[in-house]
mmCIF file of C-alpha atoms in Angstrom:
data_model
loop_
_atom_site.group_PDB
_atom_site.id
_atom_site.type_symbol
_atom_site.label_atom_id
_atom_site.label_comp_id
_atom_site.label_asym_id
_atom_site.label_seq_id
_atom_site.Cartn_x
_atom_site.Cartn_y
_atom_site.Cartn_z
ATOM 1 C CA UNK A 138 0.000 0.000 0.000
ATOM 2 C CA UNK A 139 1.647 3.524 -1.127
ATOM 3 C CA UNK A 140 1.483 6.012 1.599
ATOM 4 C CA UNK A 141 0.825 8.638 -0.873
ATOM 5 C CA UNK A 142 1.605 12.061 1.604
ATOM 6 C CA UNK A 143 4.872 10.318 2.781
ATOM 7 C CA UNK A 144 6.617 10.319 -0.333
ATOM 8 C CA UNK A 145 10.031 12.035 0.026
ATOM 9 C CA UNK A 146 11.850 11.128 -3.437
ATOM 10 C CA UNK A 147 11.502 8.568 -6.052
ATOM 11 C CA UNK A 148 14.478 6.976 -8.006
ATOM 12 C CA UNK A 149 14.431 5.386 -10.770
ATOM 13 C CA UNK A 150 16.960 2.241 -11.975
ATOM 14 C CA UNK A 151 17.711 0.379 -15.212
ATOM 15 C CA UNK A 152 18.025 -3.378 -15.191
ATOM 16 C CA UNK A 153 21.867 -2.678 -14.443
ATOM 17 C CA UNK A 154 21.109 -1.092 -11.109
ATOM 18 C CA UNK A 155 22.213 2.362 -12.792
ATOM 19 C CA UNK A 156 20.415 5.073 -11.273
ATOM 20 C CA UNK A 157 18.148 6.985 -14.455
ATOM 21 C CA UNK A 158 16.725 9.946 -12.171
ATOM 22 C CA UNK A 159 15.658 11.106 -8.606
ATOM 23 C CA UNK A 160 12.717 13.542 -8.153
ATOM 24 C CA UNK A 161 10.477 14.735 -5.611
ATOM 25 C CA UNK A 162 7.837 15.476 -7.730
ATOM 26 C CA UNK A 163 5.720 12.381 -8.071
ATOM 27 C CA UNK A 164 1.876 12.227 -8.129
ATOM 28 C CA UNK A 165 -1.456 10.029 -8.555
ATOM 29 C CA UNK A 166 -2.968 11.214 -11.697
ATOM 30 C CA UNK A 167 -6.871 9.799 -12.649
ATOM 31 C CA UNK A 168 -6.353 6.301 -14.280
ATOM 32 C CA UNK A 169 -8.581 6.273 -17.074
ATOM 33 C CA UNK A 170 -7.023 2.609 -18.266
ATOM 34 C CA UNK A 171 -7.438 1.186 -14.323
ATOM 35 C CA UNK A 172 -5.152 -1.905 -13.920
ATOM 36 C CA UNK A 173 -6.568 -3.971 -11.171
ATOM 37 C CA UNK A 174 -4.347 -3.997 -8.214
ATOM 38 C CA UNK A 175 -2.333 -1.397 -9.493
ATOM 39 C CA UNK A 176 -1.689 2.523 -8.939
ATOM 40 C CA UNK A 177 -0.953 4.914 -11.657
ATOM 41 C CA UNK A 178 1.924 7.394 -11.144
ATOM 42 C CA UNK A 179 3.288 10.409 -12.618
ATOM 43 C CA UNK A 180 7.213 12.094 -12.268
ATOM 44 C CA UNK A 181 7.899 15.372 -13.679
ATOM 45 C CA UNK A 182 10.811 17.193 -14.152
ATOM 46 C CA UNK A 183 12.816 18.672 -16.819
ATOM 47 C CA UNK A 184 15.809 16.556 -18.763
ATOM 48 C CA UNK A 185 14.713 13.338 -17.803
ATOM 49 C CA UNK A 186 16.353 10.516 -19.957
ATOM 50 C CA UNK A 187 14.322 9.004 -22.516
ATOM 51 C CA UNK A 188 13.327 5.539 -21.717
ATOM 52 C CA UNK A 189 11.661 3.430 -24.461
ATOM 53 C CA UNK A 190 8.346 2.235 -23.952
ATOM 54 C CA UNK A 191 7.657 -0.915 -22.248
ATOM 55 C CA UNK A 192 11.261 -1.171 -21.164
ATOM 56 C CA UNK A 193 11.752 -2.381 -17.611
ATOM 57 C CA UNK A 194 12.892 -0.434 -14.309
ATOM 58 C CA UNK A 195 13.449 -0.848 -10.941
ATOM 59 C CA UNK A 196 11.482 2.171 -8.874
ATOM 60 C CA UNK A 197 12.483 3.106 -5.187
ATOM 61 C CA UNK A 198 9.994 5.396 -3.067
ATOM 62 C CA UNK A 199 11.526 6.967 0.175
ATOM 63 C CA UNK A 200 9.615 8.565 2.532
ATOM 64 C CA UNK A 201 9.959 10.708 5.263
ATOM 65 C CA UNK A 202 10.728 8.183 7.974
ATOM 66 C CA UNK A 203 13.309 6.366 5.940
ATOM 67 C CA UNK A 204 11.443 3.690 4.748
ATOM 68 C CA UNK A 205 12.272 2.156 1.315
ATOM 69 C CA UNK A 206 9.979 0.425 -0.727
ATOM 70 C CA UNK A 207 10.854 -1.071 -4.449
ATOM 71 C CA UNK A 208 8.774 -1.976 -7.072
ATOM 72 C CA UNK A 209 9.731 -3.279 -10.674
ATOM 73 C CA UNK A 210 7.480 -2.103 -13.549
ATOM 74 C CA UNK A 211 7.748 -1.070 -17.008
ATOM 75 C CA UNK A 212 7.357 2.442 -18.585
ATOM 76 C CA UNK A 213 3.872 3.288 -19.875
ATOM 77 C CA UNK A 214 5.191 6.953 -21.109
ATOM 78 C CA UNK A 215 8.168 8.977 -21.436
ATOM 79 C CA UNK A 216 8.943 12.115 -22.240
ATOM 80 C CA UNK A 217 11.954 15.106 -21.213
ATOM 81 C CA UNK A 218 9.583 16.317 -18.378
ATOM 82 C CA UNK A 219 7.361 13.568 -17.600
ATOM 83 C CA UNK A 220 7.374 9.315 -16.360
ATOM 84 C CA UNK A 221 4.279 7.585 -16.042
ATOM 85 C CA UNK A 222 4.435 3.903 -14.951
ATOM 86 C CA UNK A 223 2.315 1.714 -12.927
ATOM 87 C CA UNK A 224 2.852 -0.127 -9.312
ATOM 88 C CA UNK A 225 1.700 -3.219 -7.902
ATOM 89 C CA UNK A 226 2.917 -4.448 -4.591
ATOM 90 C CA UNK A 227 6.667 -3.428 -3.510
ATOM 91 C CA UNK A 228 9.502 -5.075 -1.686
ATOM 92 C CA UNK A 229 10.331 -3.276 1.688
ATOM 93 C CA UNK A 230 14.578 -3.028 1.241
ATOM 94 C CA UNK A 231 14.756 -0.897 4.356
ATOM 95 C CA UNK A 232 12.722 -0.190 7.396
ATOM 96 C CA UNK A 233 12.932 2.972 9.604
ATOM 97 C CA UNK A 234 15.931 2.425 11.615
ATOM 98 C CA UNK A 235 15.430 3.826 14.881
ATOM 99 C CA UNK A 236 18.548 3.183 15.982
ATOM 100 C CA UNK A 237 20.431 5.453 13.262
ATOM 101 C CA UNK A 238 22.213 8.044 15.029
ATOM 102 C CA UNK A 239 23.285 11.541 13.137
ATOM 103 C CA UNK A 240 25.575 13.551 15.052
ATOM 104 C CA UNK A 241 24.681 17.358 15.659
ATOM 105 C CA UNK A 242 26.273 19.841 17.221
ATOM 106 C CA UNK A 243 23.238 22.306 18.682
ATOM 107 C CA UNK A 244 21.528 23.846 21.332
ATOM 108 C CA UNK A 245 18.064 22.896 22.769
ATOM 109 C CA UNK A 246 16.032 24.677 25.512
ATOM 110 C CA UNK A 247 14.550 23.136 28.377
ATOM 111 C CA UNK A 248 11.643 25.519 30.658
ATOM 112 C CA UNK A 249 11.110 22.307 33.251
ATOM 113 C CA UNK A 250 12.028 19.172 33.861
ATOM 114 C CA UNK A 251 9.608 15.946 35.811
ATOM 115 C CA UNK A 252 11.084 14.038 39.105
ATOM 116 C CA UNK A 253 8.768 11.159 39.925
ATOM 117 C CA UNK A 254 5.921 12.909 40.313
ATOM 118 C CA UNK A 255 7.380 16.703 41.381
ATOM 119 C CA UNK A 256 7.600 18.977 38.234
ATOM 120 C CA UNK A 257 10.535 21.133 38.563
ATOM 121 C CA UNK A 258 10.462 24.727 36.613
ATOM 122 C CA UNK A 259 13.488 26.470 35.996
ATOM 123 C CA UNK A 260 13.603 30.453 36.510
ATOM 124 C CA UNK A 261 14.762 30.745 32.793
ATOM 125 C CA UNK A 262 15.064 27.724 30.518
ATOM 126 C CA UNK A 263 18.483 26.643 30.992
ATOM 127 C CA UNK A 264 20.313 25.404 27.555
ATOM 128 C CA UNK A 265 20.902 21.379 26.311
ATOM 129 C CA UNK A 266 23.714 20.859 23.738
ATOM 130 C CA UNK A 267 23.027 18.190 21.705
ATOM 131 C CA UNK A 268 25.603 15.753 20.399
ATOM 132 C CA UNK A 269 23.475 13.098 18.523
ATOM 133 C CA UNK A 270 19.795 11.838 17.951
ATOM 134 C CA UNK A 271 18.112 9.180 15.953
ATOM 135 C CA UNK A 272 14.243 8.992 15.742
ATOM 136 C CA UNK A 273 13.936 7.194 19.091
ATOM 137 C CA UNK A 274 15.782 9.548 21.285
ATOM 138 C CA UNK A 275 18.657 12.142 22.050
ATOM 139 C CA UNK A 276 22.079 12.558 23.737
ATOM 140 C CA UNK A 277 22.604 15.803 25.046
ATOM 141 C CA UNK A 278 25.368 17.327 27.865
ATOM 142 C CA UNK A 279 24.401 20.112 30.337
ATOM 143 C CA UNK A 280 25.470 21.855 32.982
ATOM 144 C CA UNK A 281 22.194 20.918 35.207
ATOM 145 C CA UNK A 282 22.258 17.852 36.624
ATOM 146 C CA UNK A 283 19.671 14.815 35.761
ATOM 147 C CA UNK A 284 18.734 11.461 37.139
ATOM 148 C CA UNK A 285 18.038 8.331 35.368
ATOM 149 C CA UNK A 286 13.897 8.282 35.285
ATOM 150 C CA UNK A 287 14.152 12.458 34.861
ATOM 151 C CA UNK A 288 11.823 13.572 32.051
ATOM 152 C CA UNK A 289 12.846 16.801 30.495
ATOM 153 C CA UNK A 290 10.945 19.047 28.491
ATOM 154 C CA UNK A 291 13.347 19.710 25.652
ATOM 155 C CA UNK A 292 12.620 22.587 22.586
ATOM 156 C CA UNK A 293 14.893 22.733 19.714
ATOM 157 C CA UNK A 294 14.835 23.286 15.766
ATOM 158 C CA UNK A 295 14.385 27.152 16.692
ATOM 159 C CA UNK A 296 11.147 25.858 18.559
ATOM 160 C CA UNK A 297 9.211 23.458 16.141
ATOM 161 C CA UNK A 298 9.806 20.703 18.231
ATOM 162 C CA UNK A 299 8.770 20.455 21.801
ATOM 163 C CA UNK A 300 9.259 16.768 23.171
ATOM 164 C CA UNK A 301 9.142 15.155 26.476
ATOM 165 C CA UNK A 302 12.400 12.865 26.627
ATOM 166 C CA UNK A 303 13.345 10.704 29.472
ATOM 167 C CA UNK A 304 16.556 9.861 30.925
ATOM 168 C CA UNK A 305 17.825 6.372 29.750
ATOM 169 C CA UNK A 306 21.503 6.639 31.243
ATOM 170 C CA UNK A 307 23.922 9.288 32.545
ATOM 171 C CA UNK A 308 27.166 8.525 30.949
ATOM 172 C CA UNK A 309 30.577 8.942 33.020
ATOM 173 C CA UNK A 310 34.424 9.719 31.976
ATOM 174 C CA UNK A 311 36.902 7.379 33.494
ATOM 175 C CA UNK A 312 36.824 10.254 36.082
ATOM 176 C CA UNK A 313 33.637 10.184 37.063
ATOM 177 C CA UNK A 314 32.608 13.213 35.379
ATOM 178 C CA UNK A 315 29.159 13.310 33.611
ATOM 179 C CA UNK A 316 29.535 13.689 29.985
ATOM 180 C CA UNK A 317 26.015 13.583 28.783
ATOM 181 C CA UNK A 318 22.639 12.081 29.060
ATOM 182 C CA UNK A 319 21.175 9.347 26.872
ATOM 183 C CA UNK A 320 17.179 9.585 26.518
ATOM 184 C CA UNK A 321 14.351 8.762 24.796
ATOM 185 C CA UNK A 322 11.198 10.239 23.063
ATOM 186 C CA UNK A 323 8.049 10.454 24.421
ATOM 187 C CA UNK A 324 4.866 10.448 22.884
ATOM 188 C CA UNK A 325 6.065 11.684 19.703
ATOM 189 C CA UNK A 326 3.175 12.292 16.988
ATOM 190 C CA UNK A 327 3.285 11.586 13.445
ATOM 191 C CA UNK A 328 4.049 14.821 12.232
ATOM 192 C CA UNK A 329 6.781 15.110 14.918
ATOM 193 C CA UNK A 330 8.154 12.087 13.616
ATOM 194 C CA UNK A 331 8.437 12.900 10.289
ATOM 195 C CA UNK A 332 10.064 16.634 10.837
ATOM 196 C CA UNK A 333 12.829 14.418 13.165
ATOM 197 C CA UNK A 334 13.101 12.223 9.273
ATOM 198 C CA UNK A 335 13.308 15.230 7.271
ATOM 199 C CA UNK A 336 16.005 16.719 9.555
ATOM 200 C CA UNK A 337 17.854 13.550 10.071
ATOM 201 C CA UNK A 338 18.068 12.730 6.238
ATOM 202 C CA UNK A 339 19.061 16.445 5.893
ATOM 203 C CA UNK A 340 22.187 16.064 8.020
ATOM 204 C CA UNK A 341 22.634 12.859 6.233
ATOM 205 C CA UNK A 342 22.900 14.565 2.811
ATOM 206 C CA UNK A 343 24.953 17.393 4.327
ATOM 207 C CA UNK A 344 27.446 14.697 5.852
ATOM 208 C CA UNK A 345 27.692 12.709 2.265
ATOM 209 C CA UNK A 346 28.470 16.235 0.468
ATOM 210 C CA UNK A 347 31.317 16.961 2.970
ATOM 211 C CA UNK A 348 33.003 13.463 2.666
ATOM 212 C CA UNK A 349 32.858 13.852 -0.907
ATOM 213 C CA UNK A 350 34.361 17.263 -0.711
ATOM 214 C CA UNK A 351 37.425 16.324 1.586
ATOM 215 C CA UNK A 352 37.776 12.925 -1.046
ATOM 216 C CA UNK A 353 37.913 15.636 -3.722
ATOM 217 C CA UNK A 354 40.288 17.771 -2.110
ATOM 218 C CA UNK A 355 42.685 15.050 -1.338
ATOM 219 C CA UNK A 356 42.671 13.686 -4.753
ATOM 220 C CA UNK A 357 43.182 17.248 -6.232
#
């Protein structure tokens, strides 16, 4: 079943696993020739390769919360700014990895913070650097001091996300000194969810364009 509104990109691969074209811009059109079982869909663009007819491809859809789905099909129509094919049912390659970690260097607000059942207000929201997060949780250091079982009200993304997290572990230096705080989301909502994708997959992409950079520069 295509999750139509989750659709990040779509790529599109010959029978040699070369990559033809990746675009965002994918849609549902009517389907006045309805194949049973089967959705139509539409990529536009502008230079897309020609592709004959009938030829086969391999199609990837991404979505927001990193799951991959493939699906092999043929080409109904092809033109320099438009791909229609249809889909039947896909092969999951990869499913969202909560465990993926991105690391980040920024700064997240925190106005309170929960102790059993005591709720604990600070007099200004005091600051949380974070060094990494995935879609299940967050590390961040401080210089407040937290307890494993602490929930913390934590703000970040210049304020579009407000989460409750909850203190997993408190991780020590061999001297004893706290470095940081591993936690985990709580009740996070769908759309929550897939801003935390869309900003993990960003850092992603940012990551992969700096590697290739330095690889550049050390070849040059």
């Amino acid at each position: 079943m295509i999750n139509k509104d989750k659709i990040n990109r779509v790529l599109v691969y010959n029978q040699r696993g070369r990559m033809l074209l990746s675009t965002k811009s994918v849609s549902f059109p009517r389907d006045f020739f309805k194949i049973k079982g089967k959705d139509l869909v539409m990529l536009k663009g502008t230079d897309f390769p020609l592709i004959s007819k009938g030829e086969p491809v391999e199609v990837i859809f991404e979505y927001f919360n990193g799951d991959r789905v493939k699906y092999n099909t043929l080409i109904d129509i092809c033109t320099e700014y438009q791909i229609n094919f249809h889909v039947g049912e896909g092969e999951v390659l990869q499913e969202r990895r909560r465990s993926f970690k991105v690391m980040v260097d920024m700064n997240g607000l925190s106005p309170f913070y929960i102790r059993g059942e005591e709720m604990f207000a600070f007099d200004d929201p005091i600051e949380l650097h974070i060094i990494n997060l995935n879609l299940g949780g967050v590390f961040f250091s401080s210089t407040s001091g937290f307890e494993v079982g602490d929930q913390v009200m934590l703000n970040f993304l210049d304020g579009e996300m407000k989460l409750l997290i909850e203190v997993l572990r408190v991780q020590r230096n061999d001297s004893g000194e706290i470095e940081g705080y591993g936690c985990r989301f709580l009740d996070v909502n769908q759309t929550q969810e897939e801003r935390l994708a869309r900003f993990i997959f960003d850092c992603q992409v940012m990551e992969r364009d700096r590697r290739r950079a330095v690889e550049s520069n050390g070849q040059k």
